[in-house]
PDB file of C-alpha atoms in Angstrom:
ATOM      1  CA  UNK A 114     -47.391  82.231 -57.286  1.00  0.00           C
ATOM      2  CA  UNK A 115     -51.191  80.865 -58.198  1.00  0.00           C
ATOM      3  CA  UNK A 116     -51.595  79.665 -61.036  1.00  0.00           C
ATOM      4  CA  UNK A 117     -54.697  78.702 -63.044  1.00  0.00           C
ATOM      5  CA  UNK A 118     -54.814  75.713 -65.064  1.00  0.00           C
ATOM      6  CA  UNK A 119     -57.113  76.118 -67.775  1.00  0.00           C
ATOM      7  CA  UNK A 120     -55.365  74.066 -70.456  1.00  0.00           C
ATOM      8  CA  UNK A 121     -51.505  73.341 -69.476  1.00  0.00           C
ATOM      9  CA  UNK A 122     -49.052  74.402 -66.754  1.00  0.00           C
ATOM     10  CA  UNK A 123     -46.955  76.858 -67.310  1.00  0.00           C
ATOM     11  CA  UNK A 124     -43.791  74.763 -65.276  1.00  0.00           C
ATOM     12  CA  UNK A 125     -42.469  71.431 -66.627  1.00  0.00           C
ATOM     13  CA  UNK A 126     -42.492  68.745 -64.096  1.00  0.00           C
ATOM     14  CA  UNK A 127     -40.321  65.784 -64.121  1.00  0.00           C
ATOM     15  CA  UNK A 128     -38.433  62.588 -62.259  1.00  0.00           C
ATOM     16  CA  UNK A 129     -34.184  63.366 -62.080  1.00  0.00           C
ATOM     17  CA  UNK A 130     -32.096  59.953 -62.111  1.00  0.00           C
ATOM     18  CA  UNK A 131     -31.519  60.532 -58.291  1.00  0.00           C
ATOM     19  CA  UNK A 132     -35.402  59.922 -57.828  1.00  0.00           C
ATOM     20  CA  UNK A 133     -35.889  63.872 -56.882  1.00  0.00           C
ATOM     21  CA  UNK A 134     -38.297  66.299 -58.986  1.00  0.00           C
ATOM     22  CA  UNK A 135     -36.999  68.438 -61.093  1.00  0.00           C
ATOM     23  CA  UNK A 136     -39.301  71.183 -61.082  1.00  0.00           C
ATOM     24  CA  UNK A 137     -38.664  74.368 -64.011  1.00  0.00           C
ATOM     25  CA  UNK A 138     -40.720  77.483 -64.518  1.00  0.00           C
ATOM     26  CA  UNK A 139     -42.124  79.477 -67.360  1.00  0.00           C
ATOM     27  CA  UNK A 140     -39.024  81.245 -66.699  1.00  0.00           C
ATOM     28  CA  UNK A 141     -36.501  78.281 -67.387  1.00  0.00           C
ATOM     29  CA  UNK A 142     -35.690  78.815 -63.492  1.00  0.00           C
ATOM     30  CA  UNK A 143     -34.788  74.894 -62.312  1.00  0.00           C
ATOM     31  CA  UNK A 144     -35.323  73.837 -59.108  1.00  0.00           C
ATOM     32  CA  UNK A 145     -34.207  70.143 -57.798  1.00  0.00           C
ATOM     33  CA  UNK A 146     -35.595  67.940 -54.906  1.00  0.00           C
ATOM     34  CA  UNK A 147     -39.249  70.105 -55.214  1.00  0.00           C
ATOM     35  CA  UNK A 148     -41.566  68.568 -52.603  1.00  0.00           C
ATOM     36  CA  UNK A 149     -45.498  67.995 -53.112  1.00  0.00           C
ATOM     37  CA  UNK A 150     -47.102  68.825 -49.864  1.00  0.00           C
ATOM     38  CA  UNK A 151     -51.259  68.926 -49.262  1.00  0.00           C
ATOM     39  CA  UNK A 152     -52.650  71.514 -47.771  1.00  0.00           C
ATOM     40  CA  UNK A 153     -55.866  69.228 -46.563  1.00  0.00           C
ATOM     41  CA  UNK A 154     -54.236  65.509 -46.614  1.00  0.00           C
ATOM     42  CA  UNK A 155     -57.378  63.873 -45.642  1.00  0.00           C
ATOM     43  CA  UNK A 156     -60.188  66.096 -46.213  1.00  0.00           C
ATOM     44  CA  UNK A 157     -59.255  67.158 -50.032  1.00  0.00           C
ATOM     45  CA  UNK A 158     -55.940  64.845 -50.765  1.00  0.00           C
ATOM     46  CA  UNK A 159     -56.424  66.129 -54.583  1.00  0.00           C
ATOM     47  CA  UNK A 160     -56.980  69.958 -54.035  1.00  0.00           C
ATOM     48  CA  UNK A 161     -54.516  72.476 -52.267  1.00  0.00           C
ATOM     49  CA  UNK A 162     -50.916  71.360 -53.408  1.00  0.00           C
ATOM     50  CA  UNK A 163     -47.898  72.749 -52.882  1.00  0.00           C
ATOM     51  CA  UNK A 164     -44.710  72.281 -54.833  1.00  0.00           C
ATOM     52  CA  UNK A 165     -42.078  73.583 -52.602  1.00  0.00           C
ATOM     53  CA  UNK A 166     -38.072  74.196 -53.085  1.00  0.00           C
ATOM     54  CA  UNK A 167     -35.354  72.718 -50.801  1.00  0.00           C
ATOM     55  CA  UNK A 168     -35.493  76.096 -49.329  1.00  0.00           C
ATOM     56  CA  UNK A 169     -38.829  75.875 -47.888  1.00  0.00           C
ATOM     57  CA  UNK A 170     -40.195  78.248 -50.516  1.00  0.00           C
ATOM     58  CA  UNK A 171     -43.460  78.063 -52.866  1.00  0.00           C
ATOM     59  CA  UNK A 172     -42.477  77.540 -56.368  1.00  0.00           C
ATOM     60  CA  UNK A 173     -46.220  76.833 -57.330  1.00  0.00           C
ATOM     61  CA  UNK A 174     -49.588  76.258 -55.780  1.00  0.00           C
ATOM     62  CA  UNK A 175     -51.762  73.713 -57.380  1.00  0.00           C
ATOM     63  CA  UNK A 176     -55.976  73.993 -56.977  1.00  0.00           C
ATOM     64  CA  UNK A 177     -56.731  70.830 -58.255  1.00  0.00           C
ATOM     65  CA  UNK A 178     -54.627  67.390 -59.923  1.00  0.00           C
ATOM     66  CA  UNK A 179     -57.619  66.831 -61.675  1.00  0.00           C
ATOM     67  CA  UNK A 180     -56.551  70.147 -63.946  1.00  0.00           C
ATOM     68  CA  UNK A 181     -52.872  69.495 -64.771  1.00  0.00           C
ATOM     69  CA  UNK A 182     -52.105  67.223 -67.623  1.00  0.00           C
ATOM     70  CA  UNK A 183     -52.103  63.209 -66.687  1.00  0.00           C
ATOM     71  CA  UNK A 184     -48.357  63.087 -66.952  1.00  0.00           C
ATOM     72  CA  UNK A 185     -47.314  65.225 -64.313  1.00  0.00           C
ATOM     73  CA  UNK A 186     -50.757  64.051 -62.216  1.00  0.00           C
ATOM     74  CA  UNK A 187     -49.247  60.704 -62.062  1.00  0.00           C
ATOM     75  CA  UNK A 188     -45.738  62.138 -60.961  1.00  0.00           C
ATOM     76  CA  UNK A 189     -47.660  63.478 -58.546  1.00  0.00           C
ATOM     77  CA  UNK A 190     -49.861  60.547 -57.340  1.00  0.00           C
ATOM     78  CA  UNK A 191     -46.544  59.243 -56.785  1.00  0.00           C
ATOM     79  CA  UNK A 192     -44.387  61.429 -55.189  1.00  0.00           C
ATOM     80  CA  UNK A 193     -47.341  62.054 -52.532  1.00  0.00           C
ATOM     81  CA  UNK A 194     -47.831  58.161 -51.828  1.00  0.00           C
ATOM     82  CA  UNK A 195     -44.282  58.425 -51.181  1.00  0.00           C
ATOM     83  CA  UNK A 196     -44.896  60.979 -48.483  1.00  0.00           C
ATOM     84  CA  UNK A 197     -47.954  60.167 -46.845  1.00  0.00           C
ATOM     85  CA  UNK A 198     -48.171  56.652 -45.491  1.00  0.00           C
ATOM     86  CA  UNK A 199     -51.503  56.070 -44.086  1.00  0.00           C
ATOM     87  CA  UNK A 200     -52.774  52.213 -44.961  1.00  0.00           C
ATOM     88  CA  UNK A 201     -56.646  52.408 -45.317  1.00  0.00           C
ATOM     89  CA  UNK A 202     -58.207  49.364 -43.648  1.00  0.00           C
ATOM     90  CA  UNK A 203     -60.637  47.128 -45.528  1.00  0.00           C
ATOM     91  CA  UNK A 204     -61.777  44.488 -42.883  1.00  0.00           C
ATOM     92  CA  UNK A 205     -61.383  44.069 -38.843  1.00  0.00           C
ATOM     93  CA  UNK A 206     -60.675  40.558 -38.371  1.00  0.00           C
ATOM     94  CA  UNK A 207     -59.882  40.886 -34.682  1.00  0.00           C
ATOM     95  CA  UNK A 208     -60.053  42.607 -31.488  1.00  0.00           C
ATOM     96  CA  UNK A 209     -58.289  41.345 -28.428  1.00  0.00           C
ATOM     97  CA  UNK A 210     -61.137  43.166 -25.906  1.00  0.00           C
ATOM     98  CA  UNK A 211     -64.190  45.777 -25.961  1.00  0.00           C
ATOM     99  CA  UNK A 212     -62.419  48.258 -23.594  1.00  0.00           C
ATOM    100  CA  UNK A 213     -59.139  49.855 -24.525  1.00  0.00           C
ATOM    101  CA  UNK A 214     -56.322  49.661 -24.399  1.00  0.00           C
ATOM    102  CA  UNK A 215     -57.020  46.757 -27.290  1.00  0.00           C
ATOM    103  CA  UNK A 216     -55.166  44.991 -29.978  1.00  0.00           C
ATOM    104  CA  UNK A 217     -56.890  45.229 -33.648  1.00  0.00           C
ATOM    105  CA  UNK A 218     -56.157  42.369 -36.143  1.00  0.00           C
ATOM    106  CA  UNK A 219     -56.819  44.454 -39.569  1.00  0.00           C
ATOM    107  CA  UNK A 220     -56.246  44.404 -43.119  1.00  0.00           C
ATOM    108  CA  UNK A 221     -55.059  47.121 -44.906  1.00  0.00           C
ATOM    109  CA  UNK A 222     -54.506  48.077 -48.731  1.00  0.00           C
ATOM    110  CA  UNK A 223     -50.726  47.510 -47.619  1.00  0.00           C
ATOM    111  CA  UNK A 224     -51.860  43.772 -46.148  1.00  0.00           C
ATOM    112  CA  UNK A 225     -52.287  42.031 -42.707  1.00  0.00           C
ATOM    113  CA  UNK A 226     -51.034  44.453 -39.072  1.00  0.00           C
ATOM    114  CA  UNK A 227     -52.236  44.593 -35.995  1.00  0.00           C
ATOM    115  CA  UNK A 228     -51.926  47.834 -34.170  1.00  0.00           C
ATOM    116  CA  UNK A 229     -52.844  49.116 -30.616  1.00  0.00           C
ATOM    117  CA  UNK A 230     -55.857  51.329 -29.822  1.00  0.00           C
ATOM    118  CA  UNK A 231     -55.128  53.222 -26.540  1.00  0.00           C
ATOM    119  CA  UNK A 232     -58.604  54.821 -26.400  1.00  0.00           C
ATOM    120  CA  UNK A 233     -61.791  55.963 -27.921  1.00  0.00           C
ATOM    121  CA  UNK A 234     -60.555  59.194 -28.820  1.00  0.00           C
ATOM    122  CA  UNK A 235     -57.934  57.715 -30.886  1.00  0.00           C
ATOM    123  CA  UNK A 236     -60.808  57.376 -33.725  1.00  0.00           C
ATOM    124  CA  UNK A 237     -61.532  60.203 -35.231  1.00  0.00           C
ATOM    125  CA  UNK A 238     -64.946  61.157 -37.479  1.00  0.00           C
ATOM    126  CA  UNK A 239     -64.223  62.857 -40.488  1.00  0.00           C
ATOM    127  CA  UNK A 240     -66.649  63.561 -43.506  1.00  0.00           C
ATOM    128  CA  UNK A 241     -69.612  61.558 -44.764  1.00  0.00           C
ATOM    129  CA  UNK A 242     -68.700  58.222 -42.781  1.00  0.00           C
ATOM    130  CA  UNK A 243     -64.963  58.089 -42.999  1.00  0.00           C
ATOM    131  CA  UNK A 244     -62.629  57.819 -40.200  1.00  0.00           C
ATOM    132  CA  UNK A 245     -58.858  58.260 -38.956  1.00  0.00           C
ATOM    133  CA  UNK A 246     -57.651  55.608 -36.229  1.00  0.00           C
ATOM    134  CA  UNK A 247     -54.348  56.460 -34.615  1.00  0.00           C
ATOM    135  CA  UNK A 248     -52.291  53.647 -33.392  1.00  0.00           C
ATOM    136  CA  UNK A 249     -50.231  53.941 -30.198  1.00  0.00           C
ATOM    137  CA  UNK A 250     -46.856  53.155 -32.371  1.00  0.00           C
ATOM    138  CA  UNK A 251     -47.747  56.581 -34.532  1.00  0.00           C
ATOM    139  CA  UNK A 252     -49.397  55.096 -37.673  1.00  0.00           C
ATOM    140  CA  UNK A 253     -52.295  56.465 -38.561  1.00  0.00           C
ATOM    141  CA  UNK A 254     -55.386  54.308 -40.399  1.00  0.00           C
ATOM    142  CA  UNK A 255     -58.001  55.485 -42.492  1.00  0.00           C
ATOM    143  CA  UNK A 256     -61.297  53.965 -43.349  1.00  0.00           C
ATOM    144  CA  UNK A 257     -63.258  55.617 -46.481  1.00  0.00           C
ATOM    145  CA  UNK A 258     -66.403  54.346 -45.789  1.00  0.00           C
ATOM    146  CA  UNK A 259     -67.344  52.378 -42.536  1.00  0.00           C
ATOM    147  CA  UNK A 260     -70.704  51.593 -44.212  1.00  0.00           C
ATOM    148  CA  UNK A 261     -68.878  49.661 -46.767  1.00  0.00           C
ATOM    149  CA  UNK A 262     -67.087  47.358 -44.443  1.00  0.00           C
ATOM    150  CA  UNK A 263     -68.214  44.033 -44.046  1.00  0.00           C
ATOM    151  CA  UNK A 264     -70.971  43.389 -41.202  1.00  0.00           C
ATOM    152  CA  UNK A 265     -68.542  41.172 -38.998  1.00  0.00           C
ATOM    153  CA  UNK A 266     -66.189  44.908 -39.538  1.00  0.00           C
ATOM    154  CA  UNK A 267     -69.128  47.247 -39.080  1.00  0.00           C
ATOM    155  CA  UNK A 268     -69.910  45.392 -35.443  1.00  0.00           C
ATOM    156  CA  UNK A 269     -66.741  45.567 -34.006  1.00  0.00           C
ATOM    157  CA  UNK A 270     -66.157  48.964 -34.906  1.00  0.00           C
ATOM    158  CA  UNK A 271     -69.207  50.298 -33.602  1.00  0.00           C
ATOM    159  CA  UNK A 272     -68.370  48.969 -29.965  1.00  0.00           C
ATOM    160  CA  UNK A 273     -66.031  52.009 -30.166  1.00  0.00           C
ATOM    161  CA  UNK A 274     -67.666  54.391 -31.578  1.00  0.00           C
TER     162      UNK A 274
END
């Protein structure tokens, strides 16, 4: 079911005791546990969203956060920090060598880590100078801008790029 949010949503969206979402249609039809899931984590975090039911189903697709009221936004925001854990880093402090594998020394939005880079490829170029860097051990790191890294950050990153 689409629906278009020109005013308000026609579901009511909100937090059970147990933590879950309680999720209930125009139709008073209640659904516990709903899931957020993005459709485009990194390239539109805040378009293409998904409320799905324990049973895997659709119970409403969103366009855009931006259009639903700031109540159920922020429920939102939430729930989908909750799900995707990807630390954005705001400063290289340390590499252990130019060639990989190497060690980074970073830190994050979520503080200090170091991480393992097993290769090149491992960095990944997505839109207008942001980037994805997957860590042997499975995390994945974001940057949001590498042109707004400091220049010490900037220099070391660009002997892998």
């Amino acid at each position: 079911m689409t629906i278009n949010f020109t005013s308000t949503p026609d579901f009511q969206l909100s937090r059970q005791l147990s933590g879950r979402l309680l999720f209930i249609s125009a139709q008073g039809e209640r659904h516990e546990g709903a899931v957020p899931v993005r459709a485009f984590p990194l390239a539109a975090p805040d378009e293409c969203i998904s409320l799905v039911g324990t049973d895997g189903h659709e119970l409403v697709w969103i366009e855009r956060l931006a259009q639903l009221p700031g109540d159920v936004q922020a429920l939102l925001h939430e729930e989908l920090a909750l799900r995707d854990f990807i630390p954005e880093i705001r400063q290289l402090t340390a590499v252990s060598s130019f060639g990989t594998p190497s060690v980074w020394s970073v830190r994050t939005d979520r503080g200090d880590t170091s991480f393992v880079l097993k290769g090149e490829d491992d960095i990944r170029r997505l839109r207008s100078g942001a980037l994805l860097i997957a860590a042997s051990e499975g995390v994945h790191y974001s940057i949001a801008d590498m042109t707004a890294l400091d220049r010490p950050s900037r220099r070391l990153l660009e002997r892998f790029l």
